[in-house]
Short mmCIF file of C-alpha atoms in Angstrom, two decimals:
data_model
loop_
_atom_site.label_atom_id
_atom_site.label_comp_id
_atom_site.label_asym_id
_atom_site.label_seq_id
_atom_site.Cartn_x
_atom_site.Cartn_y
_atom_site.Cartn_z
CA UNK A 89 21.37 -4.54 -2.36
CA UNK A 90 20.52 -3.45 -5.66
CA UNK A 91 19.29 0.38 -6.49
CA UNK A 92 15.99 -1.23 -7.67
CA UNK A 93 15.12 -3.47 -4.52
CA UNK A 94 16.11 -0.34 -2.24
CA UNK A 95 13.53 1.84 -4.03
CA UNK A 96 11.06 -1.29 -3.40
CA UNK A 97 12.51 -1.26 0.59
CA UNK A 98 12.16 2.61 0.88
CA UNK A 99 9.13 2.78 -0.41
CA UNK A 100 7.77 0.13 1.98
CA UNK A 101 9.37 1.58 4.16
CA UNK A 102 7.03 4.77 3.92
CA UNK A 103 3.93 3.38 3.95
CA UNK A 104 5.16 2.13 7.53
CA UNK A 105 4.83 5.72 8.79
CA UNK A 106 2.06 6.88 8.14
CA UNK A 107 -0.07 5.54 11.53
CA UNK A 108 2.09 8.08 13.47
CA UNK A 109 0.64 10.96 11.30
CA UNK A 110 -2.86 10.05 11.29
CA UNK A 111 -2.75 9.48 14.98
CA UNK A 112 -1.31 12.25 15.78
CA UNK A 113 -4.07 13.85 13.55
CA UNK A 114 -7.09 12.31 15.18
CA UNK A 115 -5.64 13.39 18.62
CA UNK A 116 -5.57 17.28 17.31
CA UNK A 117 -9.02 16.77 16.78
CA UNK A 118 -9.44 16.56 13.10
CA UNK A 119 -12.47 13.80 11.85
CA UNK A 120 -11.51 11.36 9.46
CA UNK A 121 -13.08 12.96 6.40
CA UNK A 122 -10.74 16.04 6.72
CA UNK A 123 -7.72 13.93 7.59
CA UNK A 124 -8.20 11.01 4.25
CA UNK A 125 -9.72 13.39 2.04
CA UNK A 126 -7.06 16.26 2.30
CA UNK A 127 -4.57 13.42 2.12
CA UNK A 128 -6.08 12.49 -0.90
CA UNK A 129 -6.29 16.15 -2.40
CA UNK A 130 -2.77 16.77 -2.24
CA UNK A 131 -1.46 12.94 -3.14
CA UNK A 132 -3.29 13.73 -5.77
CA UNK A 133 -2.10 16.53 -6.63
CA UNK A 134 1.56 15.17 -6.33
CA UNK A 135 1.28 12.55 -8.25
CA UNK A 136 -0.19 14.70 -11.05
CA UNK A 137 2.55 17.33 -10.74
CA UNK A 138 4.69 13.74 -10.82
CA UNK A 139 3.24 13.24 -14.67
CA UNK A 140 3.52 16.71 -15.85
CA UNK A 141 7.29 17.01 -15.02
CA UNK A 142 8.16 13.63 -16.61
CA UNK A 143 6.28 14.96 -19.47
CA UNK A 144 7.88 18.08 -19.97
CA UNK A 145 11.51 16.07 -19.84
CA UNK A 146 10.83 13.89 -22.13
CA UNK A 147 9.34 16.20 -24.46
CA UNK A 148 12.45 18.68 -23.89
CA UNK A 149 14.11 15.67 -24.54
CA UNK A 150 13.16 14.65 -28.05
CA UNK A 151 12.02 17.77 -28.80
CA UNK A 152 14.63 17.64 -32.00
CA UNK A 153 12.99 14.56 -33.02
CA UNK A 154 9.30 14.82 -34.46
CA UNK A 155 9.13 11.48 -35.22
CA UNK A 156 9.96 10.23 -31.69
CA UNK A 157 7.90 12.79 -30.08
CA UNK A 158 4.56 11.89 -31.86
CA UNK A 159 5.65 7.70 -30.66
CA UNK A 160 6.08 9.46 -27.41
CA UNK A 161 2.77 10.66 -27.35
CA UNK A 162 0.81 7.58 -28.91
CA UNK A 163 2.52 5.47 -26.38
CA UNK A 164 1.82 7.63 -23.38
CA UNK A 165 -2.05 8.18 -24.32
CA UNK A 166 -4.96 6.93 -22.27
CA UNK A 167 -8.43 6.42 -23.77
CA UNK A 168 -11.37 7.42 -21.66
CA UNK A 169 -12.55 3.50 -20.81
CA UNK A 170 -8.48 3.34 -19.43
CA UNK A 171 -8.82 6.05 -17.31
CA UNK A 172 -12.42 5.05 -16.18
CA UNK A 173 -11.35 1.70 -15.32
CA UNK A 174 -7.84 3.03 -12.95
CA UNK A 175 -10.56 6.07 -11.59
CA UNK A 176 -12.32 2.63 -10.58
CA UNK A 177 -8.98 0.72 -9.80
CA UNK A 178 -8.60 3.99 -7.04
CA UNK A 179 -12.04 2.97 -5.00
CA UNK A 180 -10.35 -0.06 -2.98
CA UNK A 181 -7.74 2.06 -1.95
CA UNK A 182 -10.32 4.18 -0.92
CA UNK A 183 -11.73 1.70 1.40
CA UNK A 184 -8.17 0.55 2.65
CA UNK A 185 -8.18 3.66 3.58
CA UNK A 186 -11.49 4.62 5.38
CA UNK A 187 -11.42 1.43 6.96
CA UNK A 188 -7.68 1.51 8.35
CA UNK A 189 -7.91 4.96 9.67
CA UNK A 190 -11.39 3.99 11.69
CA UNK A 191 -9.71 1.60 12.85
CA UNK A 192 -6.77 3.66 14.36
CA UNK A 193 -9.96 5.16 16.67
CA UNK A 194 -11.01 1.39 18.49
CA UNK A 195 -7.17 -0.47 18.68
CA UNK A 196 -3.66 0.36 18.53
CA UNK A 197 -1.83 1.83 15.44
CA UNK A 198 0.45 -1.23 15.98
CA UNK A 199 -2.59 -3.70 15.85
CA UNK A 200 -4.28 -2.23 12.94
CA UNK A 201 -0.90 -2.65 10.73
CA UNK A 202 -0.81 -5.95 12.26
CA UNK A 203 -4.12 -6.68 11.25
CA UNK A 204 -4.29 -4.55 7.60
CA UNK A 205 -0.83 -6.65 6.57
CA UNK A 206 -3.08 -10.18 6.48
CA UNK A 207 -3.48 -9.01 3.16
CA UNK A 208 -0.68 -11.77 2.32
CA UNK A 209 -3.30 -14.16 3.12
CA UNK A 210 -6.57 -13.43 2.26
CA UNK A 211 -5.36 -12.23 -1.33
CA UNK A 212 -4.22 -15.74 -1.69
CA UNK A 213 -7.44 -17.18 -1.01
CA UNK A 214 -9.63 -14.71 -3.22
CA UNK A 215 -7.38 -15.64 -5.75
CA UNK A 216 -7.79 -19.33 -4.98
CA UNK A 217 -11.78 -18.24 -5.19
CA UNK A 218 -11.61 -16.54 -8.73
CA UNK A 219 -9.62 -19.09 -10.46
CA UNK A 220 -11.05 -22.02 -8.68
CA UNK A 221 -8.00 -24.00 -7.67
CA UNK A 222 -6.65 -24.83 -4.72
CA UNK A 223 -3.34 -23.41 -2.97
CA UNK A 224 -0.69 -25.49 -3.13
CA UNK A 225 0.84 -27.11 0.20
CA UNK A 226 3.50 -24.52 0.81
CA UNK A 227 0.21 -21.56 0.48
CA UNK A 228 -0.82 -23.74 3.86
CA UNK A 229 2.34 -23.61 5.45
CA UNK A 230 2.58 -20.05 4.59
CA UNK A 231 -0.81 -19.37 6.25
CA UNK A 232 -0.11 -21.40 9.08
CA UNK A 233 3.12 -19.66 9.89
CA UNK A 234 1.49 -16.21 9.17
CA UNK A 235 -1.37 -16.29 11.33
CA UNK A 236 0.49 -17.69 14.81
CA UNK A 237 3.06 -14.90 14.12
CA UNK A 238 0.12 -12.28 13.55
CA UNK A 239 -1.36 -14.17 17.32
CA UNK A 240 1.78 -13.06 18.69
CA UNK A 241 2.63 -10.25 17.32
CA UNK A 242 -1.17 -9.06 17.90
CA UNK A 243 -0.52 -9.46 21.70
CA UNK A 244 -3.70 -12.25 21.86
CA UNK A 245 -1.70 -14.81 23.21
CA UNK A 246 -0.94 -12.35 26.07
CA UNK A 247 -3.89 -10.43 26.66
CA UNK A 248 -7.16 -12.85 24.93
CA UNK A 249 -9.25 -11.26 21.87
CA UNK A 250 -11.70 -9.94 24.71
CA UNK A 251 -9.15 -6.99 25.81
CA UNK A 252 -9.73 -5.58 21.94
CA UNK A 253 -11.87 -3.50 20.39
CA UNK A 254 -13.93 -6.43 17.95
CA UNK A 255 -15.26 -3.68 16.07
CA UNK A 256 -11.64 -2.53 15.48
CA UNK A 257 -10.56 -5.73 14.69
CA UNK A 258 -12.88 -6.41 12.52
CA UNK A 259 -12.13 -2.97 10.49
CA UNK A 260 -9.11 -3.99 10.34
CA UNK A 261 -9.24 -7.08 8.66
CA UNK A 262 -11.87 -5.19 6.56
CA UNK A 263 -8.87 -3.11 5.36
CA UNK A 264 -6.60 -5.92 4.69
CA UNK A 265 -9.64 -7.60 2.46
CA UNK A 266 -9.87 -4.00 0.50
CA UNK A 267 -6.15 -3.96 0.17
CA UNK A 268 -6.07 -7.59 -1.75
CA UNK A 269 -8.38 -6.48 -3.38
CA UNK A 270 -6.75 -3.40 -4.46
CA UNK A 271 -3.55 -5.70 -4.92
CA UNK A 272 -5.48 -7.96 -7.63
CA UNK A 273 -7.25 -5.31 -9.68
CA UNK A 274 -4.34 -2.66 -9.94
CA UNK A 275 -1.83 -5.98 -11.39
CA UNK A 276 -3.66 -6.49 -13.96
CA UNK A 277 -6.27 -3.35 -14.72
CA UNK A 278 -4.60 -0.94 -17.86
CA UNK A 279 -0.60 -2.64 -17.66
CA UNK A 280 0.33 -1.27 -20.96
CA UNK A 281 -0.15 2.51 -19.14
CA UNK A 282 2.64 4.43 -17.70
CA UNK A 283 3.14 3.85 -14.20
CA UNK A 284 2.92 7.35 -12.92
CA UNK A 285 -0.23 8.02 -15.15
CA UNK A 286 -1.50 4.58 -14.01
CA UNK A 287 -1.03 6.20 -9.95
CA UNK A 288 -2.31 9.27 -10.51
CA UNK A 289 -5.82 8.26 -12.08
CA UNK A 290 -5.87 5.42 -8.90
CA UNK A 291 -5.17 8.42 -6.66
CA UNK A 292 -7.85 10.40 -8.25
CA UNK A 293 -10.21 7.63 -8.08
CA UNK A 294 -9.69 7.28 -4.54
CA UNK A 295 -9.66 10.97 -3.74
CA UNK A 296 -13.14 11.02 -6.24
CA UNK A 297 -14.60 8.17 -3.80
CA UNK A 298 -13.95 9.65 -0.03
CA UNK A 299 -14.93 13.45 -1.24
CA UNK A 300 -18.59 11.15 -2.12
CA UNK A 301 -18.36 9.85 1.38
CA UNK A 302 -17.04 12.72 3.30
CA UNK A 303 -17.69 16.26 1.52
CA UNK A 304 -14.66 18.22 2.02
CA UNK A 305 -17.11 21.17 3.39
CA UNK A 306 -14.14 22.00 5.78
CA UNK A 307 -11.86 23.36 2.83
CA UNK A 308 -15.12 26.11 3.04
CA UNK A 309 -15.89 26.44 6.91
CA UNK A 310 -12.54 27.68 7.65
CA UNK A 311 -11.53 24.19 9.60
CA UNK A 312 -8.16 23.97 7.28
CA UNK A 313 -5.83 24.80 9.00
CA UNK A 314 -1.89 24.85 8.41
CA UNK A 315 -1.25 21.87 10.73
CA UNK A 316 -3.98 20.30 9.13
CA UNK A 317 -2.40 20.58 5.99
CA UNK A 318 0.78 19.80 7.45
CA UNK A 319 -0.24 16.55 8.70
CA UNK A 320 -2.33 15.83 5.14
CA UNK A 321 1.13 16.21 3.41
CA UNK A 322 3.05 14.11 5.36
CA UNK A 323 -0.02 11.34 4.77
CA UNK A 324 0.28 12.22 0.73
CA UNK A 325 3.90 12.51 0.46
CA UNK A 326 4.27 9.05 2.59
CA UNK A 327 1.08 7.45 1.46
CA UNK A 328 0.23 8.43 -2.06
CA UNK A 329 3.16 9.42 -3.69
CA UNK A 330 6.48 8.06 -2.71
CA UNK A 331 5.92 4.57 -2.36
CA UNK A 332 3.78 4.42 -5.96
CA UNK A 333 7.07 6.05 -7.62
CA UNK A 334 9.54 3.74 -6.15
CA UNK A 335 7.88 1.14 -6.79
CA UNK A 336 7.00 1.41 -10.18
CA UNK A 337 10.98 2.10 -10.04
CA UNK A 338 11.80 -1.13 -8.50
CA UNK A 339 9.08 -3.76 -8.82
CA UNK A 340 9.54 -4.18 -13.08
CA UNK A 341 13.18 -4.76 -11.67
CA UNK A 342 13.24 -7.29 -8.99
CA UNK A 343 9.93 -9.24 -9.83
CA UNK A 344 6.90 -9.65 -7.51
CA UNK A 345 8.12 -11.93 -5.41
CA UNK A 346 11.02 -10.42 -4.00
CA UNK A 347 8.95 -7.01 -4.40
CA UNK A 348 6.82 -8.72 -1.45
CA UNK A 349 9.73 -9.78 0.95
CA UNK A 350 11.08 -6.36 0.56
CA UNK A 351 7.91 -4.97 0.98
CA UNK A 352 7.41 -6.84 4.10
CA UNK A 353 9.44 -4.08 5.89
CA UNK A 354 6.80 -2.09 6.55
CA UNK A 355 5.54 -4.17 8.52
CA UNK A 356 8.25 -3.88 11.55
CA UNK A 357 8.81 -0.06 10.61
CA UNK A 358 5.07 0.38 11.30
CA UNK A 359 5.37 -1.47 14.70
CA UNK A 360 8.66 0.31 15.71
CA UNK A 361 7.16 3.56 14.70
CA UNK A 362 4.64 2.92 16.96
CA UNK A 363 6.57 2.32 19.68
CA UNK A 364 9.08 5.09 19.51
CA UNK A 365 6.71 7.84 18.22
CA UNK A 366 3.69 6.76 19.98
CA UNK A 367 4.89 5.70 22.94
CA UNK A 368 2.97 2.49 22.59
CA UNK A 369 4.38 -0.71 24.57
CA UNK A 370 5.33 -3.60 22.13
CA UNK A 371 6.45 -6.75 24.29
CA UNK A 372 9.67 -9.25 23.26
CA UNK A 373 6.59 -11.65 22.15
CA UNK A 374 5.13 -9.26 20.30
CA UNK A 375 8.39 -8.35 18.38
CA UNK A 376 9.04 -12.40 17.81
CA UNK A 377 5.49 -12.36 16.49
CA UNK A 378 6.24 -9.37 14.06
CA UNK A 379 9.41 -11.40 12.88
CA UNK A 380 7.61 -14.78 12.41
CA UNK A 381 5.27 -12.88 10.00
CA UNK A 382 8.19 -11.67 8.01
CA UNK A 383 9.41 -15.55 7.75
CA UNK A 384 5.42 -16.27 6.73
CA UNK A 385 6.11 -13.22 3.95
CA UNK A 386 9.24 -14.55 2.40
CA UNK A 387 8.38 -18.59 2.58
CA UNK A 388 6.84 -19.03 -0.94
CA UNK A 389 9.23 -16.78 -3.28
CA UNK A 390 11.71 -18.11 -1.08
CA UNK A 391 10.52 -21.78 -1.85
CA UNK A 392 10.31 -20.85 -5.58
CA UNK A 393 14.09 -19.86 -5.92
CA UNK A 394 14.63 -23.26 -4.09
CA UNK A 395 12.70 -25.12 -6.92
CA UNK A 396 14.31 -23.26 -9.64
CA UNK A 397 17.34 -23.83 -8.46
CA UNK A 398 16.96 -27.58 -8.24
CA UNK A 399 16.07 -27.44 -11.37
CA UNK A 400 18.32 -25.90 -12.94
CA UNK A 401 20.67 -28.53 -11.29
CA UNK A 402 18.59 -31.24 -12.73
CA UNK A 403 19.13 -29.82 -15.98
CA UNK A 404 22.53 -29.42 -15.77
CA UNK A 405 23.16 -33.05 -14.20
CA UNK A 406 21.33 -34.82 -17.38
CA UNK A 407 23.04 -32.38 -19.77
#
């Protein structure tokens, strides 16, 4: 594997953690404002400290070179409307956010990852919705496949949609709409930004957006504590920070599509995570459920190579 698609894998990778953190969190006590929005405050904070130090290297850098600097500068600056619209780009992370940690308190940490990764799906069809055509016949194969592995891997073929918590479920898939949403907007809002500035004025806007909702009067009333803090890093360092960087590493590299079979992995590191960490029980059905989604992830890019590759020996054949 290539250095670029094992930033893309890694950073996947740590977005898969982060349930065991916030759980963890919630079972210490600590509400859901303090936990997201002091996650927030120091992702934030990260990702800004992320910008500054790639701006002092590459000023270091060409600091012998006036000229260069100066293009440096003009092609690193952000007018106010850019950084209004990624401070707006921020808010559906914000609700993935909200919406997948309340979830965490009605269903499993394993279910809600289950549920918050239909993302695959339902971005397809609010696509479909925007630019009024309809998905081809591999996008219904795809769904097909995605949603009896997500009925397995769920556990409702084993235990019936009545042992769940609906209003968890239906946070969940809440999440998963916010997160397509997210997905949509942030591909195409301000491309011709840097991608570290363009992740730390999302980050903001999220961090701008649950501080509305939730007042952070516990960094005043004495509730911060250091495991507090200690937990709100982890969620920062895992959920708003390294993933954006890698990927922004990796993705211009390997394209989209492979970007989202690679980024599939956090799907399985999310359910193993809950397993091992939270001592949750994830049946053999389950586990074939988790990899049939995988298969439903990788179908259409891998259908695409299959077409361009045909082609290609088309084109070779007539030449």
């Amino acid at each position: 594997m290539s250095y670029y698609g094992l930033s893309v894998l890694l950073g996947a990778a740590s977005y898969g953690v982060l349930s065991a953190f916030a759980v963890n969190a919630y079972d210490k006590g600590y509400s859901l404002g303090e936990v997201v929005g002091t996650q927030l405050i120091l992702g934030s904070l990260l990702c800004w400290g992320w910008v500054l130090l790639r701006k002092m290297v590459r000023t270091r850098r060409l600091k012998g070179d006036p000229a260069k600097l100066a293009a440096d500068k003009a092609a690193h600056a952000l007018t106010w409307k850019m950084r209004g619209t990624l401070l707006a780009c921020g808010l559906p992370t914000m609700f993935t956010s909200l919406l997948y940690n309340e979830a965490l308190h009605h269903i499993s940490a394993s279910l809600a990852i289950i549920l918050m990764f239909q993302f695959t799906w339902i971005g397809v069809l609010i696509e479909s919705a925007m630019t009024r055509r309809k998905p081809g016949a591999i996008v219904y194969v795809t769904l097909a496949v995605l949603l009896g592995g997500t009925a397995l891997a769920a556990g409702l073929t084993e235990k019936g949609i009545g042992e769940f918590s609906r209003f968890g479920l239906i946070l969940g898939l809440l999440s998963a709409v916010s997160y397509s949403l997210f997905i949509l907007v942030s591909g195409k809002a301000v491309v011709a930004a840097p991608p570290a500035a363009r992740t730390a004025w999302m980050t903001t806007g999220s961090m701008i957006g649950v501080l509305l909702i939730h007042p952070p009067v516990h960094l005043f009333n004495g509730n911060v504590t250091v495991e507090l803090l200690g937990y709100a890093l982890a969620l920062g360092l895992f959920g708003s920070f390294i993933p954006p960087v890698l990927f922004a590493i990796g993705v211009p590299r390997i394209g989209n599509g492979m970007a989202g079979i690679l980024g599939s992995v956090e799907l399985p590191v999310a359910v193993a995570v809950s397993a091992i960490v939270l001592r949750e029980k994830i049946s053999l059905l389950q586990w074939g459920g988790v990899a049939i989604v995988l298969i439903g992830v990788a179908i259409p890019e891998l259908s695409r190579r299959l077409a361009r590759e045909r082609t290609g020996m088309t084109a070779s054949g007539n030449g």
